[in-house]
Short mmCIF file of C-alpha atoms and ligand atoms in Angstrom, two decimals:
data_model
loop_
_atom_site.label_atom_id
_atom_site.label_comp_id
_atom_site.label_asym_id
_atom_site.label_seq_id
_atom_site.Cartn_x
_atom_site.Cartn_y
_atom_site.Cartn_z
CA THR A 1 -50.47 6.51 26.62
CA ASP A 2 -47.56 8.27 24.93
CA THR A 3 -46.39 9.62 28.28
CA ASP A 4 -46.28 6.13 29.77
CA THR A 5 -44.27 4.85 26.80
CA ALA A 6 -41.84 7.75 27.08
CA ASP A 7 -41.43 7.27 30.84
CA GLU A 8 -40.91 3.55 30.36
CA ALA A 9 -38.13 4.27 27.83
CA VAL A 10 -36.55 6.67 30.33
CA ARG A 11 -36.68 4.03 33.09
CA ALA A 12 -34.94 1.59 30.76
CA THR A 13 -31.96 3.96 30.45
CA CYS A 14 -30.72 2.82 33.87
CA ASP A 15 -30.01 -0.58 32.32
CA ASP A 16 -28.06 1.01 29.46
CA ALA A 17 -25.85 2.90 31.89
CA SER A 18 -25.19 -0.13 34.08
CA ILE A 19 -24.65 -2.46 31.11
CA CYS A 20 -21.99 -0.09 29.74
CA LYS A 21 -20.38 0.27 33.17
CA ARG A 22 -20.38 -3.52 33.58
CA PHE A 23 -18.67 -3.97 30.20
CA ALA A 24 -16.02 -1.29 30.82
CA THR A 25 -15.18 -2.70 34.26
CA SER A 26 -14.89 -6.20 32.76
CA LYS A 27 -12.17 -4.75 30.49
CA GLY A 28 -10.38 -3.20 33.47
CA TYR A 29 -11.15 0.50 32.91
CA TRP A 30 -11.94 0.83 36.62
CA LYS A 31 -12.97 -1.50 39.44
CA ASP A 32 -16.56 -2.08 40.48
CA PRO A 33 -17.13 -5.40 42.25
CA TYR A 34 -20.85 -4.63 42.74
CA VAL A 35 -22.22 -3.83 39.29
CA GLN A 36 -22.25 -7.58 38.46
CA TYR A 37 -25.10 -8.02 40.97
CA PHE A 38 -27.28 -5.63 38.98
CA VAL A 39 -26.27 -6.71 35.48
CA ARG A 40 -25.78 -10.44 35.33
CA SER A 41 -23.78 -10.93 32.14
CA VAL A 42 -21.02 -8.84 30.59
CA GLY A 43 -23.04 -8.54 27.40
CA GLU A 44 -22.00 -7.61 23.93
CA ARG A 45 -18.84 -5.70 23.16
CA LYS A 46 -18.90 -1.90 23.34
CA ALA A 47 -16.67 0.28 21.16
CA PRO A 48 -13.45 1.55 22.81
CA GLU A 49 -14.58 5.19 22.58
CA ILE A 50 -17.74 4.29 24.54
CA ASN A 51 -15.65 2.62 27.24
CA ARG A 52 -13.33 5.62 27.46
CA GLY A 53 -16.34 7.91 27.63
CA TYR A 54 -17.74 5.96 30.58
CA TYR A 55 -14.30 5.98 32.19
CA ALA A 56 -14.20 9.80 32.00
CA ARG A 57 -17.78 10.02 33.30
CA VAL A 58 -17.23 7.77 36.30
CA GLN A 59 -13.78 9.16 37.21
CA GLY A 60 -14.94 12.74 36.75
CA MET A 61 -18.05 12.30 38.92
CA ASN A 62 -16.11 10.35 41.57
CA HIS A 63 -13.46 13.07 41.71
CA LEU A 64 -15.94 15.79 42.70
CA LEU A 65 -18.02 13.49 44.92
CA ASP A 66 -14.98 12.33 46.89
CA ALA A 67 -13.64 15.89 47.14
CA PHE A 68 -16.92 17.03 48.69
CA ILE A 69 -17.03 14.15 51.17
CA ARG A 70 -13.40 14.78 52.19
CA LYS A 71 -14.01 18.51 52.54
CA THR A 72 -16.92 17.87 54.92
CA GLU A 73 -15.02 15.03 56.68
CA CYS A 74 -17.98 12.70 55.97
CA ASP A 75 -20.21 14.95 58.07
CA CYS A 76 -22.62 15.34 55.19
CA GLN A 77 -25.38 13.63 53.24
CA VAL A 78 -25.49 12.64 49.58
CA ILE A 79 -28.66 12.51 47.45
CA SER A 80 -28.38 10.74 44.12
CA LEU A 81 -31.38 11.80 42.02
CA GLY A 82 -32.29 9.31 39.26
CA ALA A 83 -29.70 6.92 40.74
CA GLY A 84 -30.82 3.90 38.72
CA LEU A 85 -28.68 0.88 39.57
CA ASP A 86 -25.66 2.96 40.59
CA THR A 87 -23.22 1.29 43.03
CA THR A 88 -21.56 4.34 44.62
CA PHE A 89 -22.90 3.59 48.12
CA TRP A 90 -20.89 0.34 48.26
CA ARG A 91 -17.74 1.98 46.88
CA LEU A 92 -17.89 4.70 49.55
CA LYS A 93 -18.34 2.07 52.26
CA ASP A 94 -15.30 0.14 51.01
CA GLU A 95 -13.19 3.31 50.77
CA ASN A 96 -14.17 4.56 54.23
CA LEU A 97 -15.82 7.60 52.70
CA MET A 98 -19.39 7.06 53.81
CA PRO A 99 -21.45 10.17 54.39
CA ARG A 100 -23.77 10.27 57.39
CA LYS A 101 -26.54 9.13 55.09
CA TYR A 102 -26.66 8.24 51.40
CA PHE A 103 -30.05 8.77 49.69
CA GLU A 104 -31.16 7.59 46.27
CA VAL A 105 -34.31 8.49 44.36
CA ASP A 106 -35.71 6.94 41.20
CA PHE A 107 -39.06 5.87 39.74
CA PRO A 108 -40.81 3.33 42.03
CA THR A 109 -40.46 0.48 39.50
CA VAL A 110 -36.69 1.03 39.20
CA VAL A 111 -36.37 1.24 42.99
CA ALA A 112 -38.37 -2.00 43.41
CA ARG A 113 -35.93 -3.82 41.13
CA LYS A 114 -32.92 -2.41 42.94
CA ILE A 115 -34.29 -3.39 46.34
CA HIS A 116 -35.04 -6.90 45.10
CA ASN A 117 -31.40 -7.29 44.03
CA ILE A 118 -30.14 -5.96 47.37
CA LYS A 119 -32.41 -8.33 49.30
CA THR A 120 -31.34 -11.40 47.38
CA LYS A 121 -27.57 -10.76 47.02
CA PRO A 122 -25.57 -10.98 50.27
CA PRO A 123 -22.59 -8.93 48.96
CA LEU A 124 -25.08 -6.05 48.54
CA SER A 125 -27.08 -6.53 51.74
CA LYS A 126 -24.15 -7.27 54.09
CA PRO A 127 -22.60 -3.75 54.03
CA LEU A 128 -26.04 -2.32 54.64
CA ILE A 129 -26.68 -4.49 57.67
CA GLU A 130 -23.16 -3.81 58.99
CA THR A 131 -23.79 -0.08 58.97
CA HIS A 132 -27.14 -0.38 60.70
CA SER A 133 -27.42 -0.26 64.50
CA THR A 134 -31.01 -1.07 65.45
CA ASP A 135 -33.51 -3.68 64.35
CA SER A 136 -35.68 -1.11 62.62
CA LEU A 137 -34.39 -1.72 59.10
CA LEU A 138 -37.17 -0.93 56.65
CA LEU A 139 -37.04 -3.06 53.53
CA ASP A 140 -40.30 -3.36 51.66
CA GLY A 141 -40.95 -3.51 47.96
CA HIS A 142 -40.91 0.23 47.40
CA SER A 143 -38.43 1.72 49.83
CA LEU A 144 -35.41 0.87 51.86
CA ASP A 145 -34.34 2.76 54.95
CA SER A 146 -31.34 1.98 57.11
CA ASP A 147 -29.11 4.22 59.26
CA ARG A 148 -26.74 5.06 56.41
CA TYR A 149 -28.53 4.17 53.17
CA CYS A 150 -32.01 5.01 51.96
CA ILE A 151 -33.73 4.37 48.63
CA VAL A 152 -36.93 6.20 47.81
CA GLY A 153 -39.34 5.70 44.91
CA ALA A 154 -40.54 9.09 43.63
CA ASP A 155 -40.99 11.10 40.45
CA LEU A 156 -38.45 13.94 40.37
CA ARG A 157 -40.99 16.09 38.50
CA ASP A 158 -43.25 16.13 41.57
CA ILE A 159 -41.28 18.30 44.00
CA SER A 160 -43.71 18.37 46.94
CA ASN A 161 -43.93 14.58 46.98
CA LEU A 162 -40.13 14.29 46.69
CA ASP A 163 -39.58 16.72 49.56
CA GLU A 164 -42.13 14.98 51.76
CA LYS A 165 -40.69 11.50 51.16
CA LEU A 166 -37.09 12.55 51.78
CA LYS A 167 -38.03 14.31 55.02
CA LYS A 168 -39.93 11.23 56.14
CA PHE A 169 -36.61 9.38 55.90
CA GLN A 170 -34.72 11.94 58.04
CA LEU A 171 -33.19 14.09 55.35
CA ASN A 172 -31.50 16.88 57.33
CA PRO A 173 -31.58 20.32 55.65
CA GLU A 174 -28.95 21.63 58.11
CA LEU A 175 -26.27 19.16 57.02
CA PRO A 176 -23.86 19.93 54.13
CA THR A 177 -25.49 18.13 51.21
CA LEU A 178 -24.29 16.82 47.88
CA LEU A 179 -26.88 16.35 45.13
CA VAL A 180 -25.96 14.31 42.07
CA THR A 181 -27.73 13.89 38.73
CA GLU A 182 -25.92 11.69 36.23
CA CYS A 183 -27.73 11.64 32.87
CA VAL A 184 -31.07 12.50 34.45
CA LEU A 185 -32.06 16.15 33.90
CA VAL A 186 -32.04 15.72 30.11
CA TYR A 187 -35.19 13.59 30.44
CA MET A 188 -37.12 16.43 32.08
CA THR A 189 -38.33 19.68 30.52
CA PRO A 190 -36.21 22.77 31.31
CA SER A 191 -38.90 24.04 33.67
CA GLN A 192 -39.09 20.70 35.51
CA SER A 193 -35.33 20.49 35.97
CA SER A 194 -35.21 24.15 37.01
CA ARG A 195 -37.79 23.47 39.69
CA LEU A 196 -35.67 20.60 41.01
CA VAL A 197 -32.50 22.70 41.03
CA HIS A 198 -34.47 25.51 42.71
CA TRP A 199 -35.84 23.20 45.38
CA ALA A 200 -32.30 22.05 46.19
CA ALA A 201 -31.07 25.64 46.50
CA ASP A 202 -34.03 26.56 48.71
CA THR A 203 -33.74 23.49 50.93
CA PHE A 204 -30.00 23.46 51.75
CA HIS A 205 -27.82 26.38 52.83
CA THR A 206 -24.52 24.52 52.36
CA ALA A 207 -24.54 22.26 49.34
CA MET A 208 -23.05 21.20 46.05
CA PHE A 209 -24.98 19.96 43.01
CA ILE A 210 -23.15 17.92 40.37
CA ASN A 211 -24.83 17.36 37.02
CA TYR A 212 -23.48 15.18 34.20
CA GLU A 213 -25.23 15.28 30.84
CA GLN A 214 -25.11 16.14 27.16
CA VAL A 215 -23.88 19.54 25.97
CA ASN A 216 -23.34 21.34 22.63
CA MET A 217 -26.36 19.55 21.20
CA SER A 218 -27.14 22.07 18.47
CA ASP A 219 -24.23 21.16 16.19
CA ARG A 220 -24.29 18.39 13.58
CA PHE A 221 -22.85 15.68 15.87
CA GLY A 222 -25.23 16.71 18.66
CA GLN A 223 -28.20 16.44 16.32
CA VAL A 224 -27.22 12.88 15.41
CA MET A 225 -27.00 12.00 19.12
CA VAL A 226 -30.50 13.38 19.67
CA GLU A 227 -31.90 11.47 16.69
CA ASN A 228 -30.38 8.21 17.93
CA LEU A 229 -32.00 8.61 21.35
CA GLN A 230 -35.33 9.65 19.88
CA ARG A 231 -35.33 6.56 17.70
CA ARG A 232 -35.47 4.60 20.95
CA GLN A 233 -38.54 6.65 21.92
CA CYS A 234 -36.61 8.38 24.62
CA ASN A 235 -38.12 11.68 25.48
CA LEU A 236 -35.22 14.16 25.58
CA ALA A 237 -37.40 16.94 26.91
CA GLY A 238 -34.44 18.73 28.44
CA VAL A 239 -32.15 18.88 25.46
CA GLU A 240 -32.80 22.61 25.10
CA ALA A 241 -30.95 23.21 28.36
CA CYS A 242 -27.95 21.37 26.89
CA GLN A 243 -26.93 23.95 24.31
CA SER A 244 -23.70 25.11 25.89
CA LEU A 245 -21.58 25.10 29.02
CA ASP A 246 -22.99 28.56 29.74
CA SER A 247 -26.58 27.33 29.60
CA GLN A 248 -25.63 24.52 31.99
CA LYS A 249 -24.25 27.05 34.49
CA GLU A 250 -27.17 29.46 33.98
CA ARG A 251 -29.68 26.85 35.12
CA PHE A 252 -28.01 26.86 38.56
CA LEU A 253 -27.21 30.56 38.83
CA LYS A 254 -30.81 31.47 37.99
CA ALA A 255 -32.09 29.07 40.65
CA GLY A 256 -30.25 30.59 43.60
CA TRP A 257 -26.88 28.82 43.57
CA GLU A 258 -23.95 31.10 44.48
CA HIS A 259 -21.38 29.81 42.07
CA ALA A 260 -21.31 27.39 39.12
CA ASP A 261 -18.65 25.83 36.92
CA ALA A 262 -18.85 23.56 33.89
CA LEU A 263 -16.36 21.61 31.80
CA ASP A 264 -16.84 19.47 28.74
CA MET A 265 -15.68 15.88 29.13
CA MET A 266 -12.76 16.30 26.72
CA THR A 267 -11.35 18.84 29.16
CA VAL A 268 -12.13 16.59 32.14
CA TYR A 269 -10.42 13.68 30.37
CA SER A 270 -7.31 15.80 29.85
CA VAL A 271 -7.06 16.75 33.54
CA LEU A 272 -7.77 13.33 35.08
CA PRO A 273 -4.67 11.66 36.62
CA GLN A 274 -2.62 11.02 33.49
CA ASP A 275 -0.86 7.86 34.71
CA ASP A 276 -4.24 6.15 34.95
CA VAL A 277 -5.36 7.59 31.59
CA THR A 278 -2.19 6.14 30.03
CA ARG A 279 -3.02 2.78 31.62
CA ILE A 280 -6.59 2.66 30.25
CA GLU A 281 -5.50 3.88 26.80
CA ARG A 282 -3.41 0.70 26.56
CA LEU A 283 -6.40 -1.56 27.29
CA GLU A 284 -7.95 -1.32 23.83
CA PHE A 285 -6.65 0.03 20.58
CA LEU A 286 -8.52 3.13 19.46
CA ASP A 287 -8.24 3.94 15.79
CA GLU A 288 -10.42 7.01 15.60
CA LYS A 289 -9.10 9.52 18.11
CA GLU A 290 -11.33 12.16 16.53
CA LEU A 291 -14.48 10.21 17.26
CA LEU A 292 -13.56 10.04 20.96
CA GLN A 293 -12.94 13.79 20.99
CA GLN A 294 -16.27 14.50 19.32
CA LEU A 295 -18.07 12.29 21.79
CA LEU A 296 -16.38 13.79 24.85
CA GLN A 297 -17.05 17.31 23.64
CA HIS A 298 -20.77 16.51 23.74
CA TYR A 299 -20.95 15.65 27.43
CA SER A 300 -20.24 17.86 30.41
CA ILE A 301 -19.97 18.07 34.16
CA CYS A 302 -21.50 21.13 35.75
CA TRP A 303 -21.24 21.78 39.47
CA ALA A 304 -22.74 24.51 41.62
CA ILE A 305 -22.30 25.44 45.25
CA LYS A 306 -23.86 27.30 48.17
CA ASP A 307 -21.60 27.72 51.15
CA LYS A 308 -23.20 29.40 54.15
CA LEU A 309 -21.00 27.43 56.55
CA LYS A 310 -17.91 28.66 54.64
CA LEU A 311 -16.40 25.20 54.27
CA GLY A 312 -14.49 26.31 51.18
CA LEU A 313 -16.72 24.49 48.68
CA ALA A 314 -15.79 26.99 45.96
CA GLN A 315 -12.31 25.43 45.91
CA LEU A 316 -13.68 22.08 44.77
CA ALA A 317 -12.67 21.61 41.15
CA PHE A 318 -10.44 19.51 38.89
N1 LIG B 1 -27.62 7.97 37.39
C1 LIG B 1 -27.55 6.56 36.98
C2 LIG B 1 -26.25 6.30 36.27
O1 LIG B 1 -25.63 7.24 35.76
O2 LIG B 1 -25.84 5.14 36.23
C3 LIG B 1 -28.72 6.21 36.03
C4 LIG B 1 -28.78 7.03 34.80
S1 LIG B 1 -30.13 6.61 33.71
C5 LIG B 1 -29.52 7.21 32.20
C6 LIG B 1 -31.40 7.81 34.13
C7 LIG B 1 -32.14 7.46 35.41
O3 LIG B 1 -32.95 8.58 35.79
C8 LIG B 1 -33.07 6.28 35.24
O4 LIG B 1 -32.87 5.35 36.28
C9 LIG B 1 -34.46 6.91 35.30
O5 LIG B 1 -35.46 6.03 35.82
C10 LIG B 1 -34.21 8.11 36.20
N2 LIG B 1 -35.20 9.17 36.00
C11 LIG B 1 -35.40 9.93 34.89
N3 LIG B 1 -36.44 10.78 35.06
C12 LIG B 1 -36.91 10.55 36.32
C13 LIG B 1 -37.98 11.11 37.08
N4 LIG B 1 -38.78 12.04 36.57
N5 LIG B 1 -38.17 10.65 38.33
C14 LIG B 1 -37.38 9.69 38.86
N6 LIG B 1 -36.34 9.13 38.18
C15 LIG B 1 -36.12 9.55 36.93
#
C-alpha cells in the first residue's frame, strides 16, 4: 500500500543519516570509530556544506546531551526515539558519560538490522558485554536488553505499545530522563508527534526533550527542501509543525512542558567552540558561504524541560 511505501522510505532515512555521518567523519569533521560498523564503505563524496551541516547537528546535539548527563551526574536515563543506526551509546561509554540506562526505539526492521550488526561486530558487542553484570543478556532478532543498553522495536505513532514495551525493559519514570529525536518528528503528523511529546511530559516529572529537525519550511528554500524529500517518496507529514522556531517551542509548551527554547542551526554553529569550528572550516574549501547559511537556517534544535526535582535543567543551553 501507499502507507507501506511511505514507511519504507522513512526507514531508509536512517541509512542516509549514517552515510553522511560516515563521510564527514572520514574527512575528520569529528571522531566516530563506530559508524564504520554500520556503514561499510565511505561512499560517494558529499558537498562541504552538507558536511558542515552534519558537524553542527552532531556537535549541537552532543552539547545538550552531555550537559544533561553531567547535570544529573549520570544518574539518569536516555531514550533516543527513532535512533536509527546512531552510535551515541558507544561514545558515552568511551567518554565515561554513561547514563544508568540508554534506550533506543525504532521500527522493528531497523532494530533487527542494528542488532545483527552488534551481534556480529566485536567492537560493538564488547562494550555492551563489559557493562553487563549477569548472564541474562537478551539478544534476539527484535530486541536487545542489557543492564545499560536496550533497543526496542516499536512504532512511535502507537503510544500505548511504546509505553508498554519500554516499561517491560525497566524504564524508570522516577529517574531524570532525556528524550532525543533527531530528524524523526517530521515524518509524523503534527497530532502524532504531539501525542508523543505529551506522553513524555505525562510520564516523567524531571526530564528534557531535545528535538532536531527542519524549520522555516514555508519560504522558497524550504519549499525546495520539501520537494526534494517528496521526490524520494518520503512522507513529510510533520512539515507543518516546522514553520518557525515559535511553532517548534509551542509543540512542547502545549503538551505540558514547563519551558522550551529553540535555535536555528546557523545560530548554533556560531556559538559552538570556535577553535574547533576554525579547524573544520580548514578541512574543505567552501565557495558558497551563503548556501551554508541558507541550509543552516532551515534546521533547528528545540529543547524543553520539566524540573520537579529542581536540578537546574533550565540552565542547560548553549
Ligand atoms: N536519529 C537518527 C540519526 O539522526 O542518525 C536517525 C534519523 S533517520 C532520518 C529517522 C529515523 O526515525 C529512522 O531510523 C526511522 O526508521 C525512524 N522513525 C521514523 N518514524 C518512526 C516511527 N513512527 N516509529 C519508529 N521509528 C520511526
